[in-house]
Amino acid sequence: MKKYFNIFTIVALFSTLTACKKDLNINDNPNSATGSNMKPILVLPNALTATAANAVSYNNYGSLLVGYQLPGRGLSGFNDIYSYNFTSSSNTTLWDNVFGNLKDYQYIINNTQNEPQLVLLNAVARIGKVYNYQRLVDAYGDVPYTEALKGSENVAPKFDPAASVYQNLVKELDDAIAKLKANIGNTGTVTPLNGASDVLFGGNLTKWIQFANNIKLRILVRAAGSSIDSFVTSAYSTFSTEGFLLENAIVNPGYNAASKQNPFWGIYHSSVTGSASSVATYYIPSKYIYTFYNGPLLTDNKRGTLIYKNFPATPTGQLGDEKNNPNAIPTFSAWFTGTGTGLNASSALGVLKGRAYGVPVFLASDIYFLLAEAALNGHALSGDAKTNFDKGILASYQYLETNVSNVIESGQNPAADARAYQTANAGNYLANYDLATSKEQRLEAIITQKYIASNTINSYEAWSDFRRTAYPKIQTNGTATTTFVSISSSSPRADKLPVRDIYPQTEYNLNPNTPVINNAFSSPLFWDLN
């Protein structure tokens, strides 16, 4: 790991792929606050904001891999994405930015662990650390963990096995939850969190416990059936009784239209000065993802209209087809359903709600589908599989019909829309869980609906789920409507896809313990059983 680093990063947002891809560069503030006397309570809001920024970066990267989006005609410089021939120079910000954020949280942990009055900061920082570490493991596998984040004390930490890190993350969450539970209502002796220091839950400790349960469930669901399956099975009985966070977890440090806009808006729409982003100018959805809205797989006019400009006539294409892909919509992002351009753009529903909206770091739909899958596998933690499946679909509509003020827009009716969707697709087990006649079909239905709900919002989770389950289904050597795989893929695998990322060259240069990974097509993650 790098020998020199800032203590923490405030809100540095980075390119999703390689440094040359300026269309995904979302640097809002290149400055980092420094100083050994910085108080942990001042570091926390910046750490959470950076976590949200990294969620945007991982979303953009995942979107390209699972067919949510692709470059339209006239945009070059994506050879590694088209071919999947990742190298140690590809996608490096996925590693660098998360480790930068981990240093933020470790700084808080180090400076609060012997201060009983700062126990809430310590617990929340541990949860933030786990959130980021899971993302890092899911991209790279083995990572520095037990010897990491020690600064100059150890500039070449060993890499711990990914499965071992997963187990430690669960234990870290349990410890953080215990600290929070022990101090709920303890206003006399501990420093409280509030809206200024906690830009995620405003100091609501119950929500932090539930959020930790969400992350824990995602870890356990992903690791089920792997080399640590016995650990997973045992851990299912250790969830905190506060339950799960059944709402969208949104980070908002005060985004606004004047100076500090939502980074998602900056990627997909325009800069704070109104200049259209390259993604808005050149990117289009894939023909494959469109089949879940406009047939033949499923029909979903409501969500299609909420997500895509000019649905069902949005330009669509296939990854890697530089010759035949159409141009993007002139002056409009394919994911902006409002009116006006640049600084005159209105707020909207769907994916791009407005400059002042927060960044989701965990969707309500995601937890419902996780609960559904857990129940399918014999762990009914909060309702059965079908109930959570249906609630996951409803939660997707609720998110898309939420406005920039984070409330359901007047005149929208997510419950009616979800029912209408399932009625329109009543003969298809992908939307009607009762028609799934085998466990495999039920899993396919859950993951496919999770894929639809994650579209361009939670894309990296969809990529991890696909590697783990091979759902949603794609056809080997299929057409643009039956696969999201690049037609320029160089992968020797049957599915023509990569399975992992390559460690950055800086790690190879500075840390001799960095595992040698020769390509992105072998050495799958421990939970990737396909």
Coordinates of N, CA and C in Angstrom, one line a residue, residues 107-290:
Y107 N -8.9 6.0 11.1 CA -8.5 7.2 11.8 C -9.5 7.4 13.0
I108 N -10.8 7.3 12.7 CA -11.8 7.5 13.7 C -11.7 6.4 14.7
I109 N -11.5 5.2 14.3 CA -11.5 4.1 15.2 C -10.2 4.2 16.1
N110 N -9.1 4.5 15.6 CA -7.9 4.7 16.4 C -8.0 5.8 17.4
N111 N -8.7 6.8 17.1 CA -8.8 8.0 18.0 C -10.0 8.0 18.9
T112 N -10.7 6.9 18.9 CA -11.9 6.8 19.8 C -11.9 5.5 20.6
Q113 N -11.0 4.5 20.3 CA -11.1 3.2 20.9 C -10.8 3.3 22.4
N114 N -10.1 4.2 22.8 CA -9.8 4.4 24.3 C -10.5 5.6 24.9
E115 N -11.5 6.0 24.2 CA -12.3 7.2 24.7 C -13.8 6.7 24.9
P116 N -14.2 6.3 26.1 CA -15.5 5.8 26.3 C -16.6 6.7 25.8
Q117 N -16.4 8.0 25.9 CA -17.4 9.0 25.6 C -17.6 9.0 24.1
L118 N -16.7 8.5 23.3 CA -16.7 8.5 21.8 C -17.1 7.1 21.2
V119 N -17.7 6.3 22.0 CA -18.1 4.9 21.6 C -19.0 4.9 20.4
L120 N -19.9 5.9 20.3 CA -20.8 5.9 19.1 C -20.1 6.1 17.8
L121 N -19.1 7.0 17.9 CA -18.3 7.3 16.7 C -17.5 6.0 16.3
N122 N -17.0 5.4 17.3 CA -16.2 4.1 17.1 C -17.0 3.1 16.4
A123 N -18.2 2.9 16.9 CA -19.1 1.8 16.4 C -19.5 2.1 15.0
V124 N -19.9 3.4 14.7 CA -20.3 3.8 13.3 C -19.2 3.7 12.4
A125 N -18.0 4.0 12.8 CA -16.8 3.9 11.9 C -16.5 2.5 11.6
R126 N -16.8 1.6 12.5 CA -16.6 0.1 12.2 C -17.5 -0.4 11.2
I127 N -18.8 0.1 11.3 CA -19.8 -0.3 10.3 C -19.4 0.2 8.9
G128 N -18.9 1.5 8.8 CA -18.5 2.1 7.6 C -17.3 1.3 7.0
K129 N -16.4 0.9 7.9 CA -15.2 0.1 7.5 C -15.7 -1.2 6.9
V130 N -16.6 -1.9 7.5 CA -17.1 -3.2 7.0 C -17.7 -3.0 5.6
Y131 N -18.6 -2.0 5.5 CA -19.3 -1.7 4.2 C -18.2 -1.6 3.1
N132 N -17.2 -0.9 3.3 CA -16.2 -0.7 2.3 C -15.3 -1.9 2.1
Y133 N -15.0 -2.6 3.1 CA -14.2 -3.8 3.0 C -14.9 -4.9 2.2
Q134 N -16.2 -5.0 2.4 CA -16.9 -6.0 1.6 C -16.8 -5.7 0.1
R135 N -17.0 -4.4 -0.2 CA -17.0 -4.0 -1.6 C -15.6 -4.3 -2.2
L136 N -14.5 -4.1 -1.4 CA -13.2 -4.3 -1.9 C -13.0 -5.8 -2.1
V137 N -13.4 -6.6 -1.2 CA -13.2 -8.1 -1.3 C -14.0 -8.6 -2.6
D138 N -15.2 -8.1 -2.8 CA -16.0 -8.5 -3.9 C -15.4 -8.1 -5.2
A139 N -14.6 -7.2 -5.3 CA -13.9 -6.8 -6.5 C -12.6 -7.5 -6.7
Y140 N -11.8 -7.7 -5.6 CA -10.4 -8.2 -5.7 C -10.2 -9.5 -5.1
G141 N -11.0 -10.0 -4.1 CA -10.7 -11.2 -3.4 C -9.8 -10.9 -2.2
D142 N -8.7 -11.6 -2.1 CA -7.7 -11.4 -1.0 C -7.3 -9.9 -0.9
V143 N -7.3 -9.4 0.3 CA -7.0 -8.0 0.5 C -6.2 -7.9 1.8
P144 N -5.4 -6.8 2.0 CA -4.8 -6.6 3.3 C -5.9 -6.2 4.3
Y145 N -5.9 -6.9 5.4 CA -6.9 -6.7 6.5 C -6.3 -6.6 7.9
T146 N -5.7 -7.7 8.4 CA -5.2 -7.8 9.7 C -4.0 -6.9 9.9
E147 N -3.2 -6.6 8.9 CA -2.0 -5.8 9.0 C -2.2 -4.5 8.2
A148 N -3.4 -4.2 7.8 CA -3.6 -3.0 6.9 C -3.9 -1.8 7.8
L149 N -3.9 -0.6 7.1 CA -4.3 0.7 7.7 C -3.5 1.1 8.9
K150 N -2.3 0.7 8.9 CA -1.4 1.0 10.0 C -0.4 2.1 9.7
G151 N -0.5 2.7 8.5 CA 0.4 3.8 8.1 C 1.8 3.3 8.0
S152 N 2.7 4.1 8.5 CA 4.1 3.9 8.3 C 4.6 2.7 9.2
E153 N 3.7 2.2 10.1 CA 4.1 1.1 10.9 C 4.2 -0.2 10.1
N154 N 3.5 -0.3 9.0 CA 3.5 -1.4 8.1 C 3.1 -1.0 6.7
V155 N 4.1 -0.7 5.9 CA 3.8 -0.2 4.5 C 3.6 -1.4 3.5
A156 N 3.8 -2.6 3.9 CA 3.7 -3.8 3.1 C 2.9 -4.8 3.8
P157 N 1.6 -4.6 4.1 CA 0.8 -5.6 4.9 C 0.6 -6.8 4.1
K158 N 0.4 -7.9 4.8 CA 0.1 -9.2 4.1 C -1.3 -9.1 3.6
F159 N -1.6 -10.0 2.6 CA -3.0 -10.1 2.1 C -3.7 -11.3 2.7
D160 N -4.8 -11.0 3.4 CA -5.6 -12.0 4.0 C -6.5 -12.7 3.0
P161 N -6.8 -14.0 3.2 CA -7.7 -14.7 2.4 C -9.1 -14.1 2.4
A162 N -9.7 -13.9 1.3 CA -11.0 -13.2 1.2 C -12.1 -13.9 2.1
A163 N -12.1 -15.2 2.2 CA -13.1 -15.9 3.1 C -12.8 -15.5 4.5
S164 N -11.6 -15.4 4.9 CA -11.3 -15.0 6.3 C -11.7 -13.6 6.6
V165 N -11.5 -12.7 5.6 CA -11.9 -11.3 5.8 C -13.4 -11.3 6.0
Y166 N -14.1 -12.0 5.2 CA -15.6 -12.0 5.3 C -16.0 -12.4 6.7
Q167 N -15.4 -13.4 7.3 CA -15.7 -13.8 8.6 C -15.4 -12.7 9.7
N168 N -14.3 -12.1 9.5 CA -13.9 -11.0 10.4 C -14.8 -9.8 10.3
L169 N -15.4 -9.6 9.1 CA -16.3 -8.5 8.9 C -17.6 -8.7 9.7
V170 N -18.1 -9.9 9.7 CA -19.2 -10.3 10.5 C -19.0 -10.0 12.0
K171 N -17.8 -10.4 12.4 CA -17.5 -10.2 13.8 C -17.4 -8.7 14.2
E172 N -16.8 -8.0 13.2 CA -16.7 -6.5 13.4 C -18.1 -5.9 13.5
L173 N -19.0 -6.3 12.7 CA -20.4 -5.8 12.8 C -21.0 -6.1 14.1
D174 N -20.8 -7.4 14.5 CA -21.4 -7.8 15.8 C -20.9 -6.9 17.0
D175 N -19.6 -6.6 16.9 CA -19.0 -5.8 17.9 C -19.6 -4.4 17.9
A176 N -19.7 -3.8 16.7 CA -20.2 -2.5 16.6 C -21.7 -2.4 17.0
I177 N -22.5 -3.4 16.7 CA -23.9 -3.5 17.1 C -24.0 -3.5 18.6
A178 N -23.1 -4.3 19.3 CA -23.1 -4.4 20.7 C -22.9 -3.1 21.4
K179 N -21.9 -2.3 20.8 CA -21.6 -1.0 21.3 C -22.8 -0.1 21.2
L180 N -23.4 -0.1 20.1 CA -24.6 0.8 19.9 C -25.7 0.4 20.8
K181 N -26.0 -0.9 20.9 CA -27.1 -1.3 21.7 C -26.9 -0.9 23.2
A182 N -25.7 -1.0 23.6 CA -25.4 -0.7 25.0 C -25.5 0.8 25.3
N183 N -25.6 1.6 24.3 CA -25.6 3.1 24.5 C -26.8 3.8 24.0
I184 N -27.8 3.0 23.5 CA -29.0 3.7 23.1 C -29.7 4.3 24.3
G185 N -30.0 5.6 24.2 CA -30.6 6.3 25.3 C -29.6 6.8 26.3
N186 N -28.3 6.5 26.1 CA -27.3 7.0 27.1 C -26.8 8.4 26.7
T187 N -27.6 9.4 27.1 CA -27.3 10.8 26.7 C -26.4 11.5 27.7
G188 N -26.1 10.8 28.8 CA -25.3 11.6 29.8 C -23.8 11.5 29.7
T189 N -23.3 10.3 29.2 CA -21.9 10.1 29.3 C -21.2 9.9 27.9
V190 N -22.0 9.8 26.8 CA -21.3 9.6 25.5 C -21.7 10.8 24.6
T191 N -20.8 11.1 23.7 CA -21.0 12.1 22.7 C -22.0 11.7 21.7
P192 N -23.1 12.3 21.5 CA -24.2 11.9 20.6 C -23.8 12.2 19.2
L193 N -24.5 11.5 18.3 CA -24.4 11.8 16.9 C -25.6 12.7 16.5
N194 N -25.5 13.5 15.5 CA -26.6 14.3 15.1 C -26.6 14.5 13.6
G195 N -27.4 15.4 13.1 CA -27.5 15.6 11.6 C -26.2 16.2 11.0
A196 N -25.4 16.9 11.8 CA -24.2 17.4 11.3 C -23.1 16.4 11.2
S197 N -23.0 15.5 12.2 CA -21.9 14.5 12.3 C -22.3 13.3 11.5
D198 N -23.6 12.9 11.5 CA -24.1 11.7 10.9 C -25.0 12.1 9.7
V199 N -24.4 12.1 8.5 CA -25.1 12.5 7.3 C -25.8 11.3 6.6
L200 N -25.9 10.2 7.3 CA -26.7 9.1 6.8 C -28.0 8.9 7.6
F201 N -27.9 8.8 8.9 CA -29.1 8.6 9.7 C -29.4 9.6 10.8
G202 N -28.6 10.7 10.8 CA -28.9 11.8 11.7 C -28.8 11.5 13.1
G203 N -28.0 10.5 13.5 CA -27.8 10.1 14.9 C -28.8 9.0 15.4
N204 N -29.6 8.5 14.5 CA -30.6 7.4 14.9 C -29.8 6.1 15.0
L205 N -29.6 5.7 16.3 CA -28.8 4.5 16.5 C -29.5 3.2 16.1
T206 N -30.8 3.2 16.3 CA -31.5 2.0 15.9 C -31.4 1.7 14.4
K207 N -31.4 2.8 13.6 CA -31.2 2.6 12.2 C -29.8 2.2 11.9
W208 N -28.8 2.6 12.6 CA -27.4 2.2 12.4 C -27.3 0.7 12.7
I209 N -28.0 0.2 13.8 CA -28.0 -1.2 14.1 C -28.7 -2.0 13.0
Q210 N -29.8 -1.5 12.5 CA -30.5 -2.2 11.4 C -29.7 -2.2 10.1
F211 N -29.0 -1.1 9.8 CA -28.1 -1.0 8.7 C -27.0 -2.0 8.8
A212 N -26.4 -2.2 10.0 CA -25.4 -3.2 10.2 C -25.9 -4.6 9.9
N213 N -27.2 -4.8 10.4 CA -27.8 -6.1 10.1 C -28.0 -6.3 8.6
N214 N -28.3 -5.3 7.9 CA -28.4 -5.4 6.4 C -27.1 -5.8 5.8
I215 N -26.0 -5.2 6.2 CA -24.7 -5.5 5.6 C -24.3 -6.9 6.0
K216 N -24.6 -7.3 7.2 CA -24.3 -8.7 7.7 C -25.1 -9.7 6.8
L217 N -26.3 -9.4 6.6 CA -27.1 -10.4 5.8 C -26.6 -10.5 4.4
R218 N -26.1 -9.3 3.8 CA -25.6 -9.4 2.4 C -24.3 -10.3 2.4
I219 N -23.5 -10.1 3.4 CA -22.3 -11.0 3.5 C -22.6 -12.4 3.6
L220 N -23.6 -12.8 4.5 CA -24.0 -14.2 4.7 C -24.6 -14.8 3.5
V221 N -25.5 -14.0 2.8 CA -26.2 -14.5 1.6 C -25.1 -14.8 0.5
R222 N -24.2 -13.9 0.4 CA -23.2 -14.0 -0.7 C -22.2 -15.2 -0.4
A223 N -21.9 -15.5 0.9 CA -21.0 -16.5 1.2 C -21.6 -17.9 1.4
A224 N -23.0 -18.0 1.3 CA -23.6 -19.2 1.5 C -23.2 -20.3 0.5
G225 N -22.9 -21.5 0.9 CA -22.5 -22.6 0.0 C -21.0 -22.5 -0.3
S226 N -20.3 -21.6 0.2 CA -18.9 -21.5 -0.1 C -18.1 -22.2 1.0
S227 N -16.8 -22.0 1.0 CA -15.9 -22.7 1.9 C -16.2 -22.4 3.4
I228 N -16.9 -21.3 3.6 CA -17.2 -20.9 5.0 C -18.7 -21.1 5.3
D229 N -19.3 -22.0 4.6 CA -20.8 -22.2 4.8 C -21.2 -22.5 6.2
S230 N -20.4 -23.3 6.9 CA -20.7 -23.6 8.3 C -20.7 -22.4 9.2
F231 N -19.8 -21.5 8.9 CA -19.7 -20.2 9.7 C -21.0 -19.4 9.3
V232 N -21.4 -19.4 8.0 CA -22.5 -18.6 7.6 C -23.8 -19.2 8.3
T233 N -23.9 -20.5 8.3 CA -25.1 -21.1 8.9 C -25.2 -20.7 10.4
S234 N -24.1 -20.8 11.1 CA -24.1 -20.4 12.5 C -24.4 -18.9 12.7
A235 N -23.9 -18.1 11.8 CA -24.0 -16.6 12.0 C -25.5 -16.2 11.8
Y236 N -26.3 -17.0 11.1 CA -27.7 -16.6 10.8 C -28.5 -16.5 12.1
S237 N -28.0 -17.1 13.2 CA -28.7 -17.1 14.4 C -28.3 -16.0 15.3
T238 N -27.4 -15.1 14.9 CA -26.9 -14.1 15.7 C -27.3 -12.6 15.3
F239 N -28.3 -12.5 14.6 CA -28.8 -11.1 14.2 C -29.4 -10.4 15.4
S240 N -29.1 -9.1 15.4 CA -29.7 -8.3 16.5 C -31.2 -8.2 16.3
T241 N -31.8 -8.1 17.5 CA -33.3 -8.1 17.5 C -33.9 -6.9 16.9
E242 N -33.1 -5.8 16.7 CA -33.7 -4.6 16.1 C -34.1 -4.8 14.7
G243 N -33.7 -5.9 14.0 CA -34.2 -6.2 12.7 C -33.4 -5.5 11.6
F244 N -34.0 -5.3 10.5 CA -33.3 -4.8 9.3 C -33.9 -3.4 8.9
L245 N -33.0 -2.7 8.2 CA -33.4 -1.3 7.8 C -34.2 -1.5 6.5
L246 N -35.5 -1.3 6.6 CA -36.4 -1.5 5.4 C -36.8 -0.2 4.7
E247 N -35.8 0.6 4.6 CA -35.9 1.9 3.9 C -34.6 2.1 3.1
N248 N -34.7 3.0 2.2 CA -33.4 3.4 1.5 C -32.5 4.1 2.4
A249 N -31.2 3.7 2.4 CA -30.2 4.4 3.2 C -29.6 5.4 2.3
I250 N -29.8 6.7 2.6 CA -29.4 7.8 1.7 C -28.4 8.7 2.4
V251 N -27.2 8.9 1.8 CA -26.3 9.9 2.3 C -26.5 11.2 1.7
N252 N -26.7 12.2 2.5 CA -26.9 13.6 2.0 C -26.2 14.6 2.9
P253 N -25.0 15.1 2.6 CA -24.3 16.0 3.4 C -24.8 17.5 3.2
G254 N -25.8 17.7 2.4 CA -26.3 19.0 2.1 C -26.1 19.3 0.6
Y255 N -26.3 18.3 -0.3 CA -26.2 18.6 -1.7 C -27.2 19.7 -2.1
N256 N -26.8 20.5 -3.0 CA -27.6 21.6 -3.5 C -27.3 21.9 -4.9
A257 N -28.1 22.7 -5.5 CA -28.0 23.1 -6.9 C -26.9 24.1 -7.2
A258 N -26.5 24.9 -6.1 CA -25.7 26.0 -6.3 C -24.2 25.7 -6.3
S259 N -23.8 24.7 -5.4 CA -22.3 24.6 -5.2 C -21.9 23.1 -5.0
K260 N -22.7 22.3 -4.4 CA -22.3 21.0 -4.0 C -23.4 20.0 -4.4
Q261 N -23.4 19.6 -5.7 CA -24.5 18.8 -6.2 C -24.3 17.3 -5.9
N262 N -25.3 16.5 -5.9 CA -25.2 15.1 -5.9 C -24.3 14.6 -6.9
P263 N -23.2 13.8 -6.6 CA -22.3 13.3 -7.5 C -22.9 12.4 -8.6
F264 N -24.0 11.8 -8.3 CA -24.6 11.0 -9.3 C -25.1 11.9 -10.5
W265 N -25.7 13.0 -10.1 CA -26.1 14.0 -11.1 C -24.9 14.5 -11.9
G266 N -23.8 14.7 -11.3 CA -22.6 15.2 -12.0 C -22.1 14.2 -13.0
I267 N -22.3 12.9 -12.8 CA -21.9 11.9 -13.7 C -22.8 11.8 -14.9
Y268 N -24.1 11.7 -14.6 CA -25.1 11.4 -15.6 C -25.8 12.6 -16.2
H269 N -25.6 13.8 -15.7 CA -26.3 14.9 -16.3 C -25.4 16.1 -16.6
S270 N -25.0 16.8 -15.6 CA -24.2 18.0 -15.9 C -23.4 18.4 -14.7
S271 N -22.4 19.3 -14.9 CA -21.6 19.8 -13.8 C -22.3 20.9 -13.1
V272 N -21.7 21.4 -12.0 CA -22.3 22.4 -11.2 C -22.4 23.7 -12.0
T273 N -21.7 23.8 -13.1 CA -21.8 25.0 -14.0 C -22.8 24.8 -15.1
G274 N -23.4 23.6 -15.2 CA -24.4 23.3 -16.3 C -23.8 22.6 -17.5
S275 N -22.5 22.3 -17.5 CA -21.9 21.6 -18.7 C -22.3 20.1 -18.7
A276 N -22.9 19.7 -19.8 CA -23.3 18.3 -19.9 C -22.1 17.3 -19.8
S277 N -22.3 16.3 -19.0 CA -21.3 15.3 -18.8 C -21.2 14.4 -20.0
S278 N -20.0 13.7 -20.2 CA -19.8 12.8 -21.3 C -20.8 11.7 -21.2
V279 N -21.1 11.2 -20.0 CA -22.0 10.1 -19.9 C -23.4 10.5 -20.5
A280 N -23.8 11.7 -20.1 CA -25.1 12.3 -20.7 C -25.0 12.4 -22.2
T281 N -23.9 12.7 -22.7 CA -23.7 13.0 -24.1 C -23.6 11.8 -24.9
Y282 N -23.0 10.7 -24.4 CA -22.7 9.5 -25.2 C -23.3 8.2 -24.7
Y283 N -23.7 8.1 -23.5 CA -24.1 6.8 -23.0 C -25.5 6.4 -23.3
I284 N -25.8 5.1 -23.5 CA -27.1 4.6 -23.8 C -27.3 3.3 -23.1
P285 N -28.6 2.9 -22.8 CA -28.8 1.6 -22.2 C -28.6 0.5 -23.2
S286 N -28.5 -0.7 -22.7 CA -28.3 -1.9 -23.6 C -29.7 -2.4 -24.1
K287 N -29.7 -3.1 -25.2 CA -30.9 -3.7 -25.7 C -31.3 -4.8 -24.7
Y288 N -30.4 -5.4 -24.0 CA -30.7 -6.5 -23.1 C -31.5 -6.0 -21.9
I289 N -31.1 -4.9 -21.3 CA -31.8 -4.4 -20.1 C -33.2 -3.9 -20.5
Y290 N -33.3 -3.5 -21.8 CA -34.6 -3.0 -22.3 C -35.7 -4.1 -22.4

